[in-house]
Amino acid sequence: MIKITDLHKAFGSNVVLNGVDLHIKKASSMVIIGGSGTGKSVLLKCILGLIQPDSGTIIVNGVDTKSGDREAFLDQFGMLFQGGALFDSLPVWQNVAFRLLQGKHRLSKADAHDIAIEKLRRVGLKPDIAELFPAELSGGMQKRVGLARAIAAEPQIIFFDEPTTGLDPIMSGVINELVREIVEEMGATAMTITHDMSSVRAIADDVAMIHEGQVQWTGPIGKMDDSGDPYLDQFINARAEGPIEAVR
Amino acid sequence: MMMIQAIDSILARIGRSTLGMFESIGRLVIFAAIAVSHIFRPPFYYNAFLQQLINIGFYSLPVVGLTALFTGGALALQIYSGGARFNAEAIVPSIVAIGITRELGPVLGGLMVAGRVSTSIAAEIGTMRVTEQIDALTTLSTNPMKYLVTPRVLAATVILPVLVFIGDTIGVMGGYLVGTHRLDFNDATYLKNTWDILEFDDVSSGLIKAAAFGFIIALIGCYSGYHSQRGAQGVGNATKTAVVTASVLIFAANYLLTELLF
Ligand SMILES: Nc1ncnc2c1ncn2[C@@H]1O[C@H](COP(=O)(O)OP(=O)(O)OP(=O)(O)O)[C@@H](O)[C@H]1O
Ligand SMILES: [Mg+2]
């Protein structure tokens, strides 16, 4: 579904991605882990074309992302940004329904509103927040509105950048289940970044760990615990001692 | 030897900054061309356009009106004291009318709107840039140039002439009020003199300038915000750059257009 080959990206002298190779299978859930600042968010943005990679190829559905119709390409995606990135000039429901109100397949306002309410419910939010503005919500609520927006148009490929950060444990559980449902029932392909190991275990079919600009380890979730990779072991067991230096 | 090196490095620096300047101008021109091209390519965001007409036009009325009123009044006093030196006080209504419509109305109105609008556009779009809202638009298959920039640029270009026309009227009124109350002009004579001297070109050339200033104000606001650096400081810089650049460009454009329309 998504095949990344030898991807490089540097910001000035700061080399972030240094030859990433990764393959995400159709209708599967890939979870990306790795230390803070290792370039996980940059990787997702490179796939979406929000950041121009320096070199390397990204093939989505058999099409090189550098060629082809960008609009059609982006139509298959949903993205939850790490910071939410909600439009603060629009009420919550219009944020969620944003894509449904644009473009060729535009829905009526009433229909879009109904769908927005339904998606808000799926992320554990009540209908009465629909008319509020993003600035009037708590951080965790904003995150969930961002999540509802990402899934609103039922895209084939969904990227979640830290969907459960800032949520209470119960809500995290709800969101983990939601991600699973989207993959299993809707057949979507999901790519999730998370620092929460319980989320990793709940969401992932496959796991990839990014370290120093490369994929340090990748494989099915079942093999994560006995990978024999010292970097991965240190990371998933949250040890301060190991090959990864704590000060970066 | 030292001397040559020093001159060398100074020349290099001048060269670099000149190249940098041309690069920025080039980028601005491309940005403007893209923004304008979206006027002719659907979809159109009518609601965004109407909202900007109100934001930029309606809410700038008090600022532009008061600026014109006081400028017209001050101008009447100045011309009177200047004219008195060769017994030409009677010229006040004509000079006020021509000065306001051809020059002061559009330039001062443009500057005031630049202070109000280019800053707020830069801050708004800059904040959207640093909070990734512009990236989010892209991922939701919405072209941010079309959705954010084009409606603002078009609205400002269309509405500034209207604003300046209203400002012109109020400015002439300011001159009239001072002329009839503080100086001893007769009501009817003042108005007749104003009306007789004004030609279509006086007003229209000012309105053409106003449209150009509107374009500059919104374009520079959008451009600065769109290329805002990260963080609160980035947005602050974008805002500052917007108002300074827009004001200087308004003066430059004013001179060029005056040459052209003279
Ligand atoms: N637009 C940008 N301009 C310059 N540098 C950037 C930009 N975006 C990211 N970086 C740099 O790239 C590196 C990786 O950033 P990224 O946001 O991908 O980290 P991350 O792995 O998502 O970390 P976290 O888990 O904390 O979110 C950082 O050093 C960051 O400073
Ligand atoms: Mg990140």
PDB file of C-alpha atoms and ligand atoms in Angstrom, chain A residues 40-42 82 161-162 193 195, ligand 2:
ATOM      1  CA  LYS A  40       8.292  10.533  13.146  1.00  0.00           C
ATOM      2  CA  SER A  41       6.051  13.493  12.415  1.00  0.00           C
ATOM      3  CA  VAL A  42       8.372  14.581   9.616  1.00  0.00           C
ATOM      4  CA  GLN A  82       0.044  16.150  16.674  1.00  0.00           C
ATOM      5  CA  ASP A 161       0.068  11.576  15.119  1.00  0.00           C
ATOM      6  CA  GLU A 162      -0.151  10.722  18.832  1.00  0.00           C
ATOM      7  CA  ILE A 193       2.645   7.493  15.965  1.00  0.00           C
ATOM      8  CA  HIS A 195       4.629   6.992  22.803  1.00  0.00           C
TER       9      HIS A 195
HETATM   10 MG    MG C   2       5.876  14.339  16.457  1.00  0.00          MG
END
